[in-house]
Short mmCIF file of C-alpha atoms in Angstrom, two decimals:
data_model
loop_
_atom_site.label_atom_id
_atom_site.label_comp_id
_atom_site.label_asym_id
_atom_site.label_seq_id
_atom_site.Cartn_x
_atom_site.Cartn_y
_atom_site.Cartn_z
CA UNK A 1 -6.29 5.89 23.80
CA UNK A 2 -6.84 4.97 20.43
CA UNK A 3 -7.23 2.38 17.95
CA UNK A 4 -10.70 1.05 17.35
CA UNK A 5 -10.71 -0.99 20.94
CA UNK A 6 -9.50 1.32 22.48
CA UNK A 7 -7.49 1.19 25.38
CA UNK A 8 -8.47 -2.21 26.52
CA UNK A 9 -6.79 -4.22 24.14
CA UNK A 10 -3.95 -1.93 24.29
CA UNK A 11 -3.82 -3.19 28.06
CA UNK A 12 -3.56 -6.20 28.03
CA UNK A 13 -0.55 -6.40 24.75
CA UNK A 14 0.61 -4.35 27.37
CA UNK A 15 -0.05 -7.10 30.41
CA UNK A 16 1.43 -9.57 27.92
CA UNK A 17 4.26 -7.92 26.54
CA UNK A 18 6.05 -7.37 29.71
CA UNK A 19 5.23 -10.99 30.93
CA UNK A 20 7.14 -11.83 27.61
CA UNK A 21 9.88 -9.07 27.98
CA UNK A 22 11.50 -9.17 31.52
CA UNK A 23 14.00 -6.34 31.13
CA UNK A 24 10.75 -4.74 29.42
CA UNK A 25 8.99 -1.11 30.96
CA UNK A 26 5.79 0.50 29.75
CA UNK A 27 4.41 3.94 30.38
CA UNK A 28 0.75 3.67 29.73
CA UNK A 29 -0.42 7.65 28.55
CA UNK A 30 -4.50 8.67 28.79
CA UNK A 31 -6.80 8.94 31.83
CA UNK A 32 -5.60 7.57 35.26
CA UNK A 33 -9.18 5.99 36.03
CA UNK A 34 -9.17 4.31 32.90
CA UNK A 35 -6.11 2.93 32.76
CA UNK A 36 -6.30 1.87 36.47
CA UNK A 37 -9.58 -0.23 36.18
CA UNK A 38 -8.64 -1.87 33.53
CA UNK A 39 -4.97 -2.91 35.24
CA UNK A 40 -7.77 -3.88 38.91
CA UNK A 41 -9.25 -7.25 36.58
CA UNK A 42 -4.54 -8.28 36.52
CA UNK A 43 -3.45 -8.16 40.22
CA UNK A 44 0.22 -10.61 38.72
CA UNK A 45 1.26 -7.62 36.24
CA UNK A 46 4.93 -6.28 37.79
CA UNK A 47 3.83 -2.27 38.91
CA UNK A 48 7.80 -1.73 39.45
CA UNK A 49 7.44 -2.08 35.42
CA UNK A 50 3.88 -0.72 34.18
CA UNK A 51 3.62 3.37 34.96
CA UNK A 52 0.66 6.17 34.25
CA UNK A 53 1.11 9.31 33.20
CA UNK A 54 -1.97 11.48 32.68
CA UNK A 55 -2.82 13.40 29.62
CA UNK A 56 -6.40 14.57 29.43
CA UNK A 57 -6.71 14.88 25.55
CA UNK A 58 -7.79 12.42 23.00
CA UNK A 59 -7.68 12.47 19.57
CA UNK A 60 -10.19 11.02 17.47
CA UNK A 61 -10.26 8.92 14.31
CA UNK A 62 -11.49 11.36 12.41
CA UNK A 63 -9.83 14.14 13.59
CA UNK A 64 -8.07 16.30 11.23
CA UNK A 65 -4.11 16.48 12.56
CA UNK A 66 -4.57 20.10 12.73
CA UNK A 67 -6.62 20.21 14.77
CA UNK A 68 -5.20 17.96 16.75
CA UNK A 69 -1.77 19.80 16.55
CA UNK A 70 -2.96 22.90 17.77
CA UNK A 71 -5.97 22.53 19.69
CA UNK A 72 -5.25 19.41 22.25
CA UNK A 73 -1.62 20.34 24.15
CA UNK A 74 -2.36 17.27 26.17
CA UNK A 75 -4.05 14.95 24.44
CA UNK A 76 -1.96 11.03 25.02
CA UNK A 77 -0.34 10.91 21.51
CA UNK A 78 1.34 14.53 22.62
CA UNK A 79 2.57 14.34 25.97
CA UNK A 80 4.25 10.17 24.89
CA UNK A 81 6.03 11.78 22.29
CA UNK A 82 7.48 14.98 24.47
CA UNK A 83 8.14 11.59 27.25
CA UNK A 84 9.91 10.24 24.01
CA UNK A 85 11.44 13.85 23.14
CA UNK A 86 13.22 14.19 26.68
CA UNK A 87 14.47 11.26 26.51
CA UNK A 88 12.26 9.30 29.87
CA UNK A 89 10.97 6.36 27.35
CA UNK A 90 12.98 5.38 24.13
CA UNK A 91 10.01 4.75 21.80
CA UNK A 92 6.42 5.38 21.12
CA UNK A 93 4.16 2.64 19.74
CA UNK A 94 0.50 4.10 19.13
CA UNK A 95 -2.71 2.64 17.06
CA UNK A 96 -4.11 6.34 16.70
CA UNK A 97 -5.27 8.29 14.53
CA UNK A 98 -2.20 7.75 11.49
CA UNK A 99 -1.97 12.08 10.06
CA UNK A 100 -1.96 13.60 13.80
CA UNK A 101 0.51 11.26 15.05
CA UNK A 102 3.12 12.63 11.60
CA UNK A 103 2.48 15.41 12.75
CA UNK A 104 2.70 15.44 15.99
CA UNK A 105 5.72 13.66 15.65
CA UNK A 106 7.74 15.95 13.26
CA UNK A 107 6.64 18.72 15.28
CA UNK A 108 7.65 17.37 19.08
CA UNK A 109 10.87 15.12 17.11
CA UNK A 110 11.43 16.49 14.64
CA UNK A 111 13.33 15.20 11.85
CA UNK A 112 16.83 13.81 10.94
CA UNK A 113 18.65 16.37 8.73
CA UNK A 114 18.47 16.08 5.14
CA UNK A 115 14.51 14.16 5.33
CA UNK A 116 11.53 16.31 4.85
CA UNK A 117 9.22 13.73 5.82
CA UNK A 118 9.25 10.81 7.49
CA UNK A 119 8.43 7.35 5.92
CA UNK A 120 5.95 4.68 7.09
CA UNK A 121 7.35 1.30 6.22
CA UNK A 122 6.53 -2.69 7.35
CA UNK A 123 8.00 -5.82 6.67
CA UNK A 124 5.65 -7.47 3.58
CA UNK A 125 6.06 -11.55 3.95
CA UNK A 126 7.31 -13.16 0.04
CA UNK A 127 8.38 -16.27 -1.21
CA UNK A 128 11.82 -15.69 -0.04
CA UNK A 129 11.30 -14.03 3.29
CA UNK A 130 10.54 -10.10 3.41
CA UNK A 131 10.70 -7.01 1.62
CA UNK A 132 10.85 -3.35 3.54
CA UNK A 133 7.91 -1.50 1.75
CA UNK A 134 7.50 2.55 1.85
CA UNK A 135 5.55 4.37 2.44
CA UNK A 136 2.75 2.60 3.92
CA UNK A 137 -0.12 5.87 3.90
CA UNK A 138 1.82 9.16 5.87
CA UNK A 139 2.97 10.82 2.33
CA UNK A 140 -0.26 10.29 -0.24
CA UNK A 141 1.83 13.39 -2.67
CA UNK A 142 5.48 12.39 -2.68
CA UNK A 143 8.41 13.65 -5.03
CA UNK A 144 10.64 11.74 -7.64
CA UNK A 145 12.97 13.56 -4.28
CA UNK A 146 10.90 11.76 -1.88
CA UNK A 147 11.68 8.46 -3.23
CA UNK A 148 14.75 9.19 -3.00
CA UNK A 149 14.61 9.83 0.23
CA UNK A 150 12.64 7.12 1.56
CA UNK A 151 15.01 4.54 -0.65
CA UNK A 152 17.73 5.60 1.48
CA UNK A 153 16.02 5.10 4.83
CA UNK A 154 14.49 1.99 4.10
CA UNK A 155 17.75 0.28 2.74
CA UNK A 156 18.98 1.89 6.49
CA UNK A 157 16.24 -0.15 7.84
CA UNK A 158 17.18 -2.99 6.11
CA UNK A 159 20.53 -3.40 6.90
CA UNK A 160 19.65 -2.67 10.44
CA UNK A 161 18.02 -6.26 10.52
CA UNK A 162 20.85 -8.12 8.87
CA UNK A 163 20.63 -7.83 4.71
CA UNK A 164 23.99 -6.48 3.59
CA UNK A 165 23.26 -4.83 0.41
CA UNK A 166 19.93 -4.71 0.23
CA UNK A 167 18.03 -4.27 -3.11
CA UNK A 168 16.05 -1.39 -3.85
CA UNK A 169 13.34 -1.26 -5.94
CA UNK A 170 10.55 1.58 -7.58
CA UNK A 171 6.66 0.05 -7.69
CA UNK A 172 5.29 0.34 -11.35
CA UNK A 173 2.84 -0.59 -13.34
CA UNK A 174 6.05 -2.16 -15.82
CA UNK A 175 9.47 -2.64 -15.20
CA UNK A 176 9.85 -1.55 -18.46
CA UNK A 177 12.81 2.27 -18.12
CA UNK A 178 9.03 3.70 -20.70
CA UNK A 179 6.40 2.67 -17.70
CA UNK A 180 5.02 4.96 -14.86
CA UNK A 181 3.99 8.12 -14.30
CA UNK A 182 6.90 11.20 -14.13
CA UNK A 183 7.19 11.20 -10.61
CA UNK A 184 8.13 7.45 -10.87
CA UNK A 185 10.40 8.18 -13.56
CA UNK A 186 11.92 11.05 -12.20
CA UNK A 187 12.39 9.27 -9.40
CA UNK A 188 14.32 5.73 -11.43
CA UNK A 189 16.16 8.76 -12.31
CA UNK A 190 17.34 10.04 -8.81
CA UNK A 191 17.41 6.48 -7.85
CA UNK A 192 20.16 5.11 -10.12
CA UNK A 193 22.66 8.29 -9.88
CA UNK A 194 22.57 7.81 -5.42
CA UNK A 195 25.62 7.11 -4.18
CA UNK A 196 25.94 3.26 -2.49
CA UNK A 197 22.53 2.65 -3.34
CA UNK A 198 21.50 -1.04 -4.37
CA UNK A 199 18.62 0.02 -6.77
CA UNK A 200 16.98 -2.55 -9.05
CA UNK A 201 15.05 -0.76 -11.02
CA UNK A 202 10.97 -1.17 -10.76
CA UNK A 203 9.08 -3.84 -9.88
CA UNK A 204 5.48 -4.69 -10.09
CA UNK A 205 2.90 -6.30 -7.36
CA UNK A 206 4.18 -9.19 -8.45
CA UNK A 207 7.23 -9.15 -8.29
CA UNK A 208 6.92 -7.89 -5.00
CA UNK A 209 5.58 -10.84 -3.50
CA UNK A 210 8.16 -13.22 -5.45
CA UNK A 211 10.88 -11.78 -3.71
CA UNK A 212 12.39 -9.43 -5.78
CA UNK A 213 13.62 -6.53 -4.04
CA UNK A 214 14.32 -6.24 -0.12
CA UNK A 215 13.03 -2.81 0.12
CA UNK A 216 10.11 -1.33 -1.72
CA UNK A 217 9.15 2.16 -2.69
CA UNK A 218 6.39 3.38 -3.70
CA UNK A 219 3.84 6.85 -2.11
CA UNK A 220 1.56 6.06 0.14
CA UNK A 221 -2.10 6.04 -1.34
CA UNK A 222 -0.21 3.34 -3.44
CA UNK A 223 1.85 1.69 -0.58
CA UNK A 224 -1.65 2.19 1.59
CA UNK A 225 -3.94 0.70 -0.89
CA UNK A 226 -1.35 -2.25 -1.15
CA UNK A 227 -0.77 -2.70 2.33
CA UNK A 228 -4.73 -3.07 3.25
CA UNK A 229 -4.96 -5.39 0.05
CA UNK A 230 -2.62 -7.56 1.22
CA UNK A 231 -4.06 -8.05 4.62
CA UNK A 232 -7.75 -8.87 3.67
CA UNK A 233 -6.25 -11.15 0.56
CA UNK A 234 -4.25 -13.52 3.23
CA UNK A 235 -7.90 -13.46 5.76
CA UNK A 236 -9.61 -14.41 2.58
CA UNK A 237 -7.77 -17.42 1.41
CA UNK A 238 -7.38 -18.92 4.82
CA UNK A 239 -10.68 -18.48 4.67
CA UNK A 240 -11.86 -20.00 1.51
CA UNK A 241 -9.47 -22.82 2.36
CA UNK A 242 -10.70 -23.68 5.52
CA UNK A 243 -14.20 -23.82 4.40
CA UNK A 244 -12.78 -26.14 1.77
CA UNK A 245 -12.21 -28.65 4.07
CA UNK A 246 -15.57 -28.29 5.69
CA UNK A 247 -17.35 -29.22 2.80
CA UNK A 248 -17.74 -32.37 3.22
CA UNK A 249 -16.62 -35.60 4.27
CA UNK A 250 -14.02 -36.73 3.03
CA UNK A 251 -12.70 -32.69 2.87
CA UNK A 252 -12.99 -32.66 6.70
CA UNK A 253 -10.54 -35.59 6.67
CA UNK A 254 -8.24 -34.44 4.83
CA UNK A 255 -7.68 -30.80 6.27
CA UNK A 256 -7.02 -33.27 9.59
CA UNK A 257 -4.56 -34.64 8.01
CA UNK A 258 -3.05 -30.69 7.08
CA UNK A 259 -4.21 -28.76 9.89
CA UNK A 260 -0.79 -28.05 11.43
CA UNK A 261 0.27 -27.52 7.96
CA UNK A 262 -2.84 -25.15 7.67
CA UNK A 263 -2.32 -23.04 11.17
CA UNK A 264 1.88 -22.45 10.07
CA UNK A 265 0.63 -20.41 7.24
CA UNK A 266 -2.04 -18.79 8.80
CA UNK A 267 0.13 -17.74 11.47
CA UNK A 268 3.16 -17.29 8.94
CA UNK A 269 0.16 -14.71 6.56
CA UNK A 270 -1.63 -13.47 9.52
CA UNK A 271 -2.20 -9.19 9.56
CA UNK A 272 -1.09 -9.37 13.49
CA UNK A 273 1.91 -10.64 12.93
CA UNK A 274 3.36 -8.30 10.93
CA UNK A 275 1.33 -5.15 12.77
CA UNK A 276 3.82 -2.00 13.38
CA UNK A 277 4.56 0.75 10.61
CA UNK A 278 7.66 2.62 11.99
CA UNK A 279 8.23 6.39 11.27
CA UNK A 280 11.54 6.19 9.06
CA UNK A 281 13.44 10.00 9.86
CA UNK A 282 12.18 11.22 12.90
CA UNK A 283 15.04 11.84 15.36
CA UNK A 284 13.04 9.52 17.95
CA UNK A 285 11.30 5.56 17.59
CA UNK A 286 7.53 6.11 16.37
CA UNK A 287 6.19 2.28 15.90
CA UNK A 288 2.34 3.37 14.30
CA UNK A 289 -0.51 -0.37 14.98
CA UNK A 290 -3.14 -0.25 12.74
CA UNK A 291 -6.28 1.56 14.54
CA UNK A 292 -7.69 -2.30 13.92
CA UNK A 293 -5.56 -4.48 15.62
CA UNK A 294 -6.39 -6.76 19.10
CA UNK A 295 -4.01 -7.67 21.72
CA UNK A 296 -1.48 -9.76 19.40
CA UNK A 297 -1.53 -7.37 17.11
CA UNK A 298 -0.39 -4.28 18.81
CA UNK A 299 1.93 -6.87 20.90
CA UNK A 300 3.28 -6.98 17.63
CA UNK A 301 4.02 -3.43 17.73
CA UNK A 302 5.86 -3.29 20.86
CA UNK A 303 8.11 -6.06 19.34
CA UNK A 304 8.80 -4.21 16.13
CA UNK A 305 9.77 -0.87 18.58
CA UNK A 306 12.18 -3.23 20.50
CA UNK A 307 13.75 -4.04 17.71
CA UNK A 308 15.07 -0.77 16.90
CA UNK A 309 15.64 0.52 20.34
CA UNK A 310 18.30 -2.45 20.13
CA UNK A 311 19.50 -1.81 16.59
CA UNK A 312 19.62 1.59 17.84
CA UNK A 313 17.65 2.89 14.19
CA UNK A 314 17.51 6.36 14.28
CA UNK A 315 21.28 7.37 14.76
CA UNK A 316 22.32 4.52 12.49
CA UNK A 317 20.10 6.25 10.09
CA UNK A 318 21.82 9.87 11.00
CA UNK A 319 25.05 8.08 10.31
CA UNK A 320 24.23 6.58 6.56
CA UNK A 321 22.27 9.85 5.30
CA UNK A 322 25.04 12.29 5.84
CA UNK A 323 27.24 9.33 3.60
CA UNK A 324 24.60 9.76 0.91
CA UNK A 325 22.84 12.81 1.04
CA UNK A 326 24.58 15.72 2.87
#
């Protein structure tokens, strides 16, 4: 029921995912009358694989997490998380209020042993492939110990994607040991001592995009700004290039030749393709879709949840955390 576009785009994305993945079953949580009305325009949907679970309350995008936690026991977000806790579903995907989703996830699902705070992680495209960046906004203020936990979780997440020995770095304003605030310096000391962690030191923002690390760790304040700036930059560059190709007749002729490559580049960098940030450190799979994501973006978030189900990520995290933290 959340997100900037509400359930309309989520229903369309769900139908598209069901069509693309025959083994997939989805549960839509929210107001049944509204959801049924949206589904009525899609007669071909397989209702045997799409069910509706009622929830009478909706958490607003600007609602305070504490209010959502205490004042709305029948919100669509909470009911969805309770379905996950009770093992009636294997993952929860939401485009709603990030703070409320984090607070409810911690309350309903609990964190894995050894983890104080879950962290949001997403794949960022680089020159060499992708980098796992965390935290993306769930934890604005973090201690050095929290950054250590994020690094361990990010390393395990990268391993689940096939990277044998992920290179882990701390995002900083310079690569020299003397650079950075006290929090980052303390975190660097902890990471250097962590057993089994391939910590390579500090990385700057440009180094992230060059692919110098497989996992980049920062607090949620910095990570959220970096993520949204990256999305805005990718959109702006694509628009500028398109405008250049339309400037005159010669530019249009060149643009026709370059069109296939341009479309491929736009597809590779499109924020919708990389939508879906995982909440690592919970006893369950929770994926947060960008609130402004449309149909394609929410499809990507569902696909990320599917990958984590297939990799059984919480169990893998639990095993590695026992080795590294406990």
